[in-house]
CSV table of C-alpha atoms and ligand atoms in Angstrom, one decimal:
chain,number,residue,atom,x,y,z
A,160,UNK,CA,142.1,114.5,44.6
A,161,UNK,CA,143.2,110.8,43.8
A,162,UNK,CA,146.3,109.1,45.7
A,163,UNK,CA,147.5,105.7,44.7
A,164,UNK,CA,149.5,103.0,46.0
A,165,UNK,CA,151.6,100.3,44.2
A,166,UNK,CA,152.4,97.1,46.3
A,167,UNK,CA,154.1,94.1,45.4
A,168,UNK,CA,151.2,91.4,44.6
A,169,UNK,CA,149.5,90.5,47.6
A,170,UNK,CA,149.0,86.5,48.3
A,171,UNK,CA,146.5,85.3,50.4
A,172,UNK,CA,147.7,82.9,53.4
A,173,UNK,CA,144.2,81.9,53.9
A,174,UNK,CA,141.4,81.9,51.7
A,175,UNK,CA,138.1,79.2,51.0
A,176,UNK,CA,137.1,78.2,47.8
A,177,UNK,CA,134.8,75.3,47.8
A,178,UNK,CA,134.0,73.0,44.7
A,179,UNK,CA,131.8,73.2,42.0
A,180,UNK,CA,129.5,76.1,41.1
A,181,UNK,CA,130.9,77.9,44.0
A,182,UNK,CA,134.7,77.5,43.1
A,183,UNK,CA,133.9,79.0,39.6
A,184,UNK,CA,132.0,81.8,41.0
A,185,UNK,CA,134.5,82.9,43.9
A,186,UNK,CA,137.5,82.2,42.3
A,187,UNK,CA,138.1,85.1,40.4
A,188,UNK,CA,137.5,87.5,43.0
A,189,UNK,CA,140.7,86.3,44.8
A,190,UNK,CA,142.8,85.8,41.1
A,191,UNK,CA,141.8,89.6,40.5
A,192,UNK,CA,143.9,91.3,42.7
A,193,UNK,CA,146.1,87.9,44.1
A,194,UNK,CA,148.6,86.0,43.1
A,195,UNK,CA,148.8,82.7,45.3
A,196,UNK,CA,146.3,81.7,48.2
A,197,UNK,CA,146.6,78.9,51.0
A,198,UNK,CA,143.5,76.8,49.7
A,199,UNK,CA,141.5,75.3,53.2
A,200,UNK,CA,141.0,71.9,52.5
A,201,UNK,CA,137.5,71.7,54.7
A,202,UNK,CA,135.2,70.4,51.9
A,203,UNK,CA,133.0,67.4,51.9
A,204,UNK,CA,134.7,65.0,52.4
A,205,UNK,CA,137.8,66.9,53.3
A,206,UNK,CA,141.4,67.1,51.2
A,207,UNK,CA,142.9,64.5,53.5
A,208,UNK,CA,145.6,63.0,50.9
A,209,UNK,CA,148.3,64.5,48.3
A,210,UNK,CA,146.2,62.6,45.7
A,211,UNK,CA,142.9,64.0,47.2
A,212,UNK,CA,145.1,67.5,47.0
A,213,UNK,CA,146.3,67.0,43.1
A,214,UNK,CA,143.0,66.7,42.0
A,215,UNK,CA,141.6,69.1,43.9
A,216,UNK,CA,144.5,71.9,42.6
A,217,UNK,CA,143.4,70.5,39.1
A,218,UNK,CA,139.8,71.5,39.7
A,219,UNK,CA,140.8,75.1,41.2
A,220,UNK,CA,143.5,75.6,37.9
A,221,UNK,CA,140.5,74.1,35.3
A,222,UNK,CA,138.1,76.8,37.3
A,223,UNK,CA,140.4,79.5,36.4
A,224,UNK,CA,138.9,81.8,33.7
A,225,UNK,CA,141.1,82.5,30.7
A,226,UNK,CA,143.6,85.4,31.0
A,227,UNK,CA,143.2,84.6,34.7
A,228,UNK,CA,147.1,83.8,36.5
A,229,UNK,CA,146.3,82.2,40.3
A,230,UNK,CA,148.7,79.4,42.2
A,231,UNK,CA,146.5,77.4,44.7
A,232,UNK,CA,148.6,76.4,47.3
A,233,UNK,CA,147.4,73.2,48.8
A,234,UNK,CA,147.0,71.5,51.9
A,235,UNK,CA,146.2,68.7,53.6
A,236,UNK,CA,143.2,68.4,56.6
A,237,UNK,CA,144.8,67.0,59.7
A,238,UNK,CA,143.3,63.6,60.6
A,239,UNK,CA,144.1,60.9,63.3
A,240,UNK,CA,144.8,58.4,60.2
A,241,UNK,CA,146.7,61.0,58.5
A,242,UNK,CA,150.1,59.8,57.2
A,243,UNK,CA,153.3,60.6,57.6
A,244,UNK,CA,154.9,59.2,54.7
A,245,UNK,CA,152.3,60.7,52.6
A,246,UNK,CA,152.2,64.1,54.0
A,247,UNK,CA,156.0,64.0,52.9
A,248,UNK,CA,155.9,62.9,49.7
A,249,UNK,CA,153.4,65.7,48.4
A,250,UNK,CA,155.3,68.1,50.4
A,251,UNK,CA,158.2,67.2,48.8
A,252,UNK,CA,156.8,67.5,45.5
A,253,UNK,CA,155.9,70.9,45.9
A,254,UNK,CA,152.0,70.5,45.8
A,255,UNK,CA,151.4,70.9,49.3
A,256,UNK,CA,152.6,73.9,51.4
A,257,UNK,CA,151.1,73.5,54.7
A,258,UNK,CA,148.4,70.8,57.5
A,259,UNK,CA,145.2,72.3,58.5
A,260,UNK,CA,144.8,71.4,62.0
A,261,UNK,CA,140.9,71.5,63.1
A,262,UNK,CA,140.3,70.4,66.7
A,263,UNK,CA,137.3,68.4,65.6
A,264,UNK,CA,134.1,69.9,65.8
A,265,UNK,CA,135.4,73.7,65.8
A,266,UNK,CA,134.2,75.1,62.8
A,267,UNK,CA,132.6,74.2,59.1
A,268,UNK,CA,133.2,70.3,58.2
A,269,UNK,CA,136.0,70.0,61.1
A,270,UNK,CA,133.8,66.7,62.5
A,271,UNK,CA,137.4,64.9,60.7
A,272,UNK,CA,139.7,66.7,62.9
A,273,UNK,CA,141.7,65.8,66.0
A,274,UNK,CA,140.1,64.9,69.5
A,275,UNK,CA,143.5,63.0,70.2
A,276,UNK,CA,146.8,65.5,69.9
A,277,UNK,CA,149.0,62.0,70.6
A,278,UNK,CA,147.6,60.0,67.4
A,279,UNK,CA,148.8,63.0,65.2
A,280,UNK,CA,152.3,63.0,67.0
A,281,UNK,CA,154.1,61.4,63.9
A,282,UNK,CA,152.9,63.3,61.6
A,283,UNK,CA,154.0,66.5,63.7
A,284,UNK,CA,157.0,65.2,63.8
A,285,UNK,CA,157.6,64.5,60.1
A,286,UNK,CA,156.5,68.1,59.4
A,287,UNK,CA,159.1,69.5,62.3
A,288,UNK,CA,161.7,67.3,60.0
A,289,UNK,CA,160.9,68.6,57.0
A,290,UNK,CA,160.0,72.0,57.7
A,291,UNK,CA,156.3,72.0,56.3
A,292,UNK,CA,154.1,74.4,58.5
A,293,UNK,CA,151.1,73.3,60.6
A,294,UNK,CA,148.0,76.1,59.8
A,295,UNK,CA,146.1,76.1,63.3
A,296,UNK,CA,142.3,77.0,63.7
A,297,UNK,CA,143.0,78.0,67.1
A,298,UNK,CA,139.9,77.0,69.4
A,299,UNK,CA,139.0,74.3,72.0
A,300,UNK,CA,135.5,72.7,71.5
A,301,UNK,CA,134.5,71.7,75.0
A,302,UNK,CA,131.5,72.9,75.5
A,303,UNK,CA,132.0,74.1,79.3
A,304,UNK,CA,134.7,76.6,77.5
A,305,UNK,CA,132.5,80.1,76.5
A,306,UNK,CA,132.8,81.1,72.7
A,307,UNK,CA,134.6,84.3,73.5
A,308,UNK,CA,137.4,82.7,75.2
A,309,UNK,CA,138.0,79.3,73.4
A,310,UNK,CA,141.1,80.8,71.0
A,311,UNK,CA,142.5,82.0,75.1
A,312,UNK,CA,142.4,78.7,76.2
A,313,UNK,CA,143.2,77.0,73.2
A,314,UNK,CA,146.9,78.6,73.5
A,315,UNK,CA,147.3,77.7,77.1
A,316,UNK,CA,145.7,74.0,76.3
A,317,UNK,CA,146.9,72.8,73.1
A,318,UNK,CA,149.2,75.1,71.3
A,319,UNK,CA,151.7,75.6,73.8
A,320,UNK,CA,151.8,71.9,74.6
A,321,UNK,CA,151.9,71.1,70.9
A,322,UNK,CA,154.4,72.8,69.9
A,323,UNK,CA,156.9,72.1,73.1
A,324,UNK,CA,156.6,68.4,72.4
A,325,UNK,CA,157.3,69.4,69.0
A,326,UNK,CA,160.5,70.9,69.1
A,327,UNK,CA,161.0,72.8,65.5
A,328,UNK,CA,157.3,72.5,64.4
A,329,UNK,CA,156.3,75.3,62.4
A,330,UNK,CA,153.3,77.3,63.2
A,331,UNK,CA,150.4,79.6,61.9
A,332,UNK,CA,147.9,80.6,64.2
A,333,UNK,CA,145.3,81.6,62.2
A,334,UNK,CA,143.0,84.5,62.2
A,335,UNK,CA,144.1,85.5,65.5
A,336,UNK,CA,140.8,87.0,67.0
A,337,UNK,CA,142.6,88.4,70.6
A,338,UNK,CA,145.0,90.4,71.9
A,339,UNK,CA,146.3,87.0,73.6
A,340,UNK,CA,146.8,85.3,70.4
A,341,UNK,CA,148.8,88.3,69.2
A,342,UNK,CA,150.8,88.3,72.3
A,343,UNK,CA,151.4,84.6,72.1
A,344,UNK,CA,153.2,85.2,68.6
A,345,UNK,CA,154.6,88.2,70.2
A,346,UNK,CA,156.3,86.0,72.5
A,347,UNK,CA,158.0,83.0,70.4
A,348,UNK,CA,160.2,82.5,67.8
A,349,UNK,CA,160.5,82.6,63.7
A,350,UNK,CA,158.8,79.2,63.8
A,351,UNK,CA,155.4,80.8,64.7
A,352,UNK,CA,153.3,83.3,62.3
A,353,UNK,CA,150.0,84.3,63.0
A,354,UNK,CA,147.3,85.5,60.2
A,355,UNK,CA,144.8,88.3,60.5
A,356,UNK,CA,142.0,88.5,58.3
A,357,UNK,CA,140.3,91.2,56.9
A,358,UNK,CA,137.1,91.6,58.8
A,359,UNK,CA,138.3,90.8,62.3
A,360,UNK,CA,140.0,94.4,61.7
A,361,UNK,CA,136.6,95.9,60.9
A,362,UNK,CA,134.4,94.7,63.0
A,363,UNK,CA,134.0,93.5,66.7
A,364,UNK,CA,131.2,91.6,68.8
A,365,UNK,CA,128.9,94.6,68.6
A,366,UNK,CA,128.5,94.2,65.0
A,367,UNK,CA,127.2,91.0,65.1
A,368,UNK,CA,124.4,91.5,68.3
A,369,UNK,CA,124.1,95.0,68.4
A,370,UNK,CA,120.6,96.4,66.1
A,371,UNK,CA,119.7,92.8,65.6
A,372,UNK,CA,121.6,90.2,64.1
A,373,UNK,CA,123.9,90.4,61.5
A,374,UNK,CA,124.3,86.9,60.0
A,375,UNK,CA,127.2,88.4,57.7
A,376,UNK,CA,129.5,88.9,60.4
A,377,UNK,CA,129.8,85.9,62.2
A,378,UNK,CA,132.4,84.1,61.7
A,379,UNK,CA,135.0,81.9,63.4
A,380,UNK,CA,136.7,82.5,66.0
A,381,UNK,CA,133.7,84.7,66.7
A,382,UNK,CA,135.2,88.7,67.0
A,383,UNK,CA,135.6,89.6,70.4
A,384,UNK,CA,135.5,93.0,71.9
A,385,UNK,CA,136.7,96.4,70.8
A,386,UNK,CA,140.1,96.0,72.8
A,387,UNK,CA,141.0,92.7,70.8
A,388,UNK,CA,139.9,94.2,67.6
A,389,UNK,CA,142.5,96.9,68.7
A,390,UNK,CA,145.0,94.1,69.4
A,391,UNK,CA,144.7,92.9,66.3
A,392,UNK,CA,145.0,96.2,63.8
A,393,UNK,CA,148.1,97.2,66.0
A,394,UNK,CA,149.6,93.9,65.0
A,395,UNK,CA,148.8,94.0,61.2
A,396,UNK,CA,149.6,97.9,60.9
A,397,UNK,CA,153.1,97.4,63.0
A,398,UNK,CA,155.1,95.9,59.9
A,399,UNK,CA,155.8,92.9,62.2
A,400,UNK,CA,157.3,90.0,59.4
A,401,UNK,CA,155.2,87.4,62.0
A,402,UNK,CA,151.8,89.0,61.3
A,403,UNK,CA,150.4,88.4,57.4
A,404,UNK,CA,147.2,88.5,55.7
A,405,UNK,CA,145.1,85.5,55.8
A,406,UNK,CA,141.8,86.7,55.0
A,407,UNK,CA,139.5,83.8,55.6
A,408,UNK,CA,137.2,84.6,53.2
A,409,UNK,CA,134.9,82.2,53.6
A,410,UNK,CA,131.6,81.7,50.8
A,411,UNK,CA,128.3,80.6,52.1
A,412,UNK,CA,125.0,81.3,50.0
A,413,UNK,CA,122.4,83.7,51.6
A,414,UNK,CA,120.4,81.2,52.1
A,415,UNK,CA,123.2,78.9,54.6
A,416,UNK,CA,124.0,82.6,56.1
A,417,UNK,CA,120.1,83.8,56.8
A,418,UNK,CA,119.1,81.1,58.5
A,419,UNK,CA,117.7,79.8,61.9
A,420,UNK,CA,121.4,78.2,62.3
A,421,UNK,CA,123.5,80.1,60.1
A,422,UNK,CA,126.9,79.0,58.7
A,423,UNK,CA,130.2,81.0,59.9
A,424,UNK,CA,132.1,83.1,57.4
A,425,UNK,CA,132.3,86.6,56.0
A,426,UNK,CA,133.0,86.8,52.5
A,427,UNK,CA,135.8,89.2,51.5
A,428,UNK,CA,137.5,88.2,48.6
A,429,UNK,CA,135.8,91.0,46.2
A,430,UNK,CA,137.1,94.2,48.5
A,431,UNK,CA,139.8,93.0,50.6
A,432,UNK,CA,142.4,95.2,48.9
A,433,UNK,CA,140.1,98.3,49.2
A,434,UNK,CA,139.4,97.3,52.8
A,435,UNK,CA,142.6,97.2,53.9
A,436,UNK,CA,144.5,100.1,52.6
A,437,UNK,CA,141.5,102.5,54.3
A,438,UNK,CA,142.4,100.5,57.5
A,439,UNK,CA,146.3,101.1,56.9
A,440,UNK,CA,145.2,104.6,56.3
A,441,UNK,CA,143.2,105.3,58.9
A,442,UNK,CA,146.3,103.7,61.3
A,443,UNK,CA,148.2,106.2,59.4
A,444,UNK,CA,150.6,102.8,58.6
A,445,UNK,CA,149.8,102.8,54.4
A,446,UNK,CA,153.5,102.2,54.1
A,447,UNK,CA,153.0,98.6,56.0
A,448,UNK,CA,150.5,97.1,54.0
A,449,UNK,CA,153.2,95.6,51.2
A,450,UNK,CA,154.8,93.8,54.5
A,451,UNK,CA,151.2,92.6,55.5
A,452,UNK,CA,149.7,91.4,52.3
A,453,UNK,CA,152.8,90.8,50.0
A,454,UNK,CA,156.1,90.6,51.8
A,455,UNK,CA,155.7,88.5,55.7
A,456,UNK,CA,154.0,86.0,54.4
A,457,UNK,CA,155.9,84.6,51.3
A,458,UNK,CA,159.1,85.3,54.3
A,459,UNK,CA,157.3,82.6,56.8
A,460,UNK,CA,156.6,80.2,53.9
A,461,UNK,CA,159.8,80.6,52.6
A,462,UNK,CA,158.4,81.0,49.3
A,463,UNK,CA,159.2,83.9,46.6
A,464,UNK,CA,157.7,87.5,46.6
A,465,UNK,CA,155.7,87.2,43.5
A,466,UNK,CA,156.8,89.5,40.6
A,467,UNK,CA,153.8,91.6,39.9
A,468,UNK,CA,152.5,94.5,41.2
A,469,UNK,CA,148.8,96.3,41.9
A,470,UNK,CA,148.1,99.5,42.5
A,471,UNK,CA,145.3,100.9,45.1
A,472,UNK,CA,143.9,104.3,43.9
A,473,UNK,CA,141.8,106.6,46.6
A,474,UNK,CA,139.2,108.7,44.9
A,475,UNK,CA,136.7,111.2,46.4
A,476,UNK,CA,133.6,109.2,45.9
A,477,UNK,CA,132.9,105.8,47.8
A,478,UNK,CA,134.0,102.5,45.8
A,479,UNK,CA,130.8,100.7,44.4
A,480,UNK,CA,131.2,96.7,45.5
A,481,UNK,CA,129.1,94.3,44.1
A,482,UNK,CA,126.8,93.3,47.0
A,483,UNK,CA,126.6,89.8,46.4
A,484,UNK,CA,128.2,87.1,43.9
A,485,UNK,CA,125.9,84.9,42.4
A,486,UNK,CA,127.3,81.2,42.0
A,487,UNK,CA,124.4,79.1,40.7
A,488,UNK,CA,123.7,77.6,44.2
A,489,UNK,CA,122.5,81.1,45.3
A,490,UNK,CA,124.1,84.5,45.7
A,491,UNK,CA,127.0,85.0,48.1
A,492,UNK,CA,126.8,88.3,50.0
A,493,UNK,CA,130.1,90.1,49.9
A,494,UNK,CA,131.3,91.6,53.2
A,495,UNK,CA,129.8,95.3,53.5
A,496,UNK,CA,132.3,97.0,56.5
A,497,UNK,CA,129.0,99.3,57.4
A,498,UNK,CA,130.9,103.0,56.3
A,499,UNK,CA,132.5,104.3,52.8
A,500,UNK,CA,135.5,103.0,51.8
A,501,UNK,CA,137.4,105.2,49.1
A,502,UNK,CA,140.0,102.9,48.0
A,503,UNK,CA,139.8,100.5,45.1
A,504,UNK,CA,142.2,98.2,42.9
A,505,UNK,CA,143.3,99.6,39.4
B,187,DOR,O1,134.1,81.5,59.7
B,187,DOR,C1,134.6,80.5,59.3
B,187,DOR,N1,134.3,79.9,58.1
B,187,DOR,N2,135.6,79.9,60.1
B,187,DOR,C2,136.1,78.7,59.8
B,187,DOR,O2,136.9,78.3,60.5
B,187,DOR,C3,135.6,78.0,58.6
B,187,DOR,C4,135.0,78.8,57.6
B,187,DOR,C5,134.2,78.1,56.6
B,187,DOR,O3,134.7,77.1,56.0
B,187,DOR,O4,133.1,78.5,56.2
B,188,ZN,ZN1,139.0,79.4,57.5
């Protein structure tokens, strides 16, 4: 028995690709089966200027093997210096497509980020004026705030705030990691999207502490419990146009992962496809997926569908995934969702 599935070509509305070594050996895994990805500027030193973002593009397109098609979309990292005139003028010239906010401190190389929401107020504003979407790593970093609840508070702290003193801002929360971050989207208007990645519809809290830890699934925002996981797939699965794929997958070597302070991320570029039409599947929602990985997103960004198609094919014997990538700074472990997945990319 074999059952396929041809979508429009998926894009990617979240993805990490580093420099270097790493950028060469993780590129292709996303260029395989996608046609465009929202690059994270996060590197060291982050992507804080369109100049900073032209060359980085230029590094990403010279990475590219041959026969290889792939549109970075850049975007600028959010910093209390940032400027306004300068975010507009490489968002008018096409070469960036969105700001990373990162409330300083939340995540990999965020130390740049915002502590002061006022000192990025005309910038915001520029971006509500032009229509250029703000990508939001949704968590507070006070330390009083427990890990499990910082994307809850974050909404009710910052994000609501923000975006009422910005009348018109647009908004992506990203990888939404609770069933309040869904219902928060839920609850406004066209001007705020919210990505889901791949894993956070696989896994949950147990899957990181339960057995002994698993350094390959944490992440961030950390996965919460079983009901938010829940949350989350009824969201992707629903067909909603304010719920696209963003899969954060996020490349750290074995050796930054398995460590006595390991680095967040869970690399799925290699299987995401697969991954996701077995959880379509299983939500008995297959005919939703083109509207969660190809259609919603390009619709918020106000971008194109791209042209191309792929087709998923289901056979009777599990897929074999590579297990890891190697990159020349050590090998990457791709995400392994613990059970057979059937599906696979033609
Ligand atoms: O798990 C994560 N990894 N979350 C982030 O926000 C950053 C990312 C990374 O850059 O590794
Ligand atoms: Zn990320």
């Amino acid at each position: 028995m074999s059952t396929s599935l041809t979508i429009t070509r998926p894009d990617d509305w979240h993805l990490h690709l580093r420099d270097g070594a790493v950028l060469r050996a993780v590129l292709p895994e996303t260029a395989r089966d996608f046609s465009r990805a929202i690059i994270m500027p996060n590197l060291v030193p982050p992507v804080v200027t369109g100049a900073e973002a032209a060359s980085y593009r230029d590094r990403i397109l010279s990475a590219l093997p041959e026969g290889m098609t792939f549109e970075p979309l850049m975007t600028l990292y959010l910093t209390e210096d940032t400027d306004p005139a300068d975010v507009a003028l490489a968002a008018e010239s096409g070469l960036v497509k969105a700001v990373k906010l990162y409330p300083a401190g939340a995540t990999t190389n965020s130390a740049s980020g915002v502590r002061d929401f006022d000192r990025v107020r005309p910038v915001l504003e520029k971006m509500a004026e032009i229509g250029l979407p703000l990508c939001v790593h949704g968590e507070v970093t006070d330390a009083e705030i427990d890990i499990f609840d910082r994307e809850a508070v974050f909404i009710d702290r910052v994000l609501d705030p923000v975006r009422r003193a910005t009348p018109g801002l647009r908004v992506v929360m990203e990888h939404i990691t609770t069933k309040d971050g869904i219902d928060y989207v839920k609850s406004n208007d066209a001007d705020l999207g919210g990505t889901i990645t791949t894993h956070h519809l696989i896994i949950n809290r147990n899957h990181i502490l339960v057995g002994g830890i698993k350094p390959h699934y944490y992440c961030l925002p950390v996965a919460k419990r079983e009901e938010h996981r829940l949350a989350l797939r009824a969201a992707a699965t629903s067909g909603d146009a304010r719920f696209f794929l963003g899969t954060d997958s996020a490349p750290h070597t074995d050796e930054n992962k398995e460590s006595c302070c390991g680095c967040a991320g869970c690399f799925t570029a290699t299987n995401t496809m697969a991954l996701l039409a077995q959880v379509f599947e299983e939500d008995e929602a297959l005919d939703k997926l083109e509207a969660f990985a190809s259609k919603n997103g390009p619709a918020f960004y106000r971008l194109p569908e791209n042209d191309g198609t792929i087709t998923l094919v289901k056979s009777d014997t599990p897929t074999d995934f590579p297990e890891k990538i190697e990159t020349g700074e050590g090998p990457v472990t791709v995400f392994d969702p613990g059970y057979p997945v059937y599906w696979s990319v033609a």
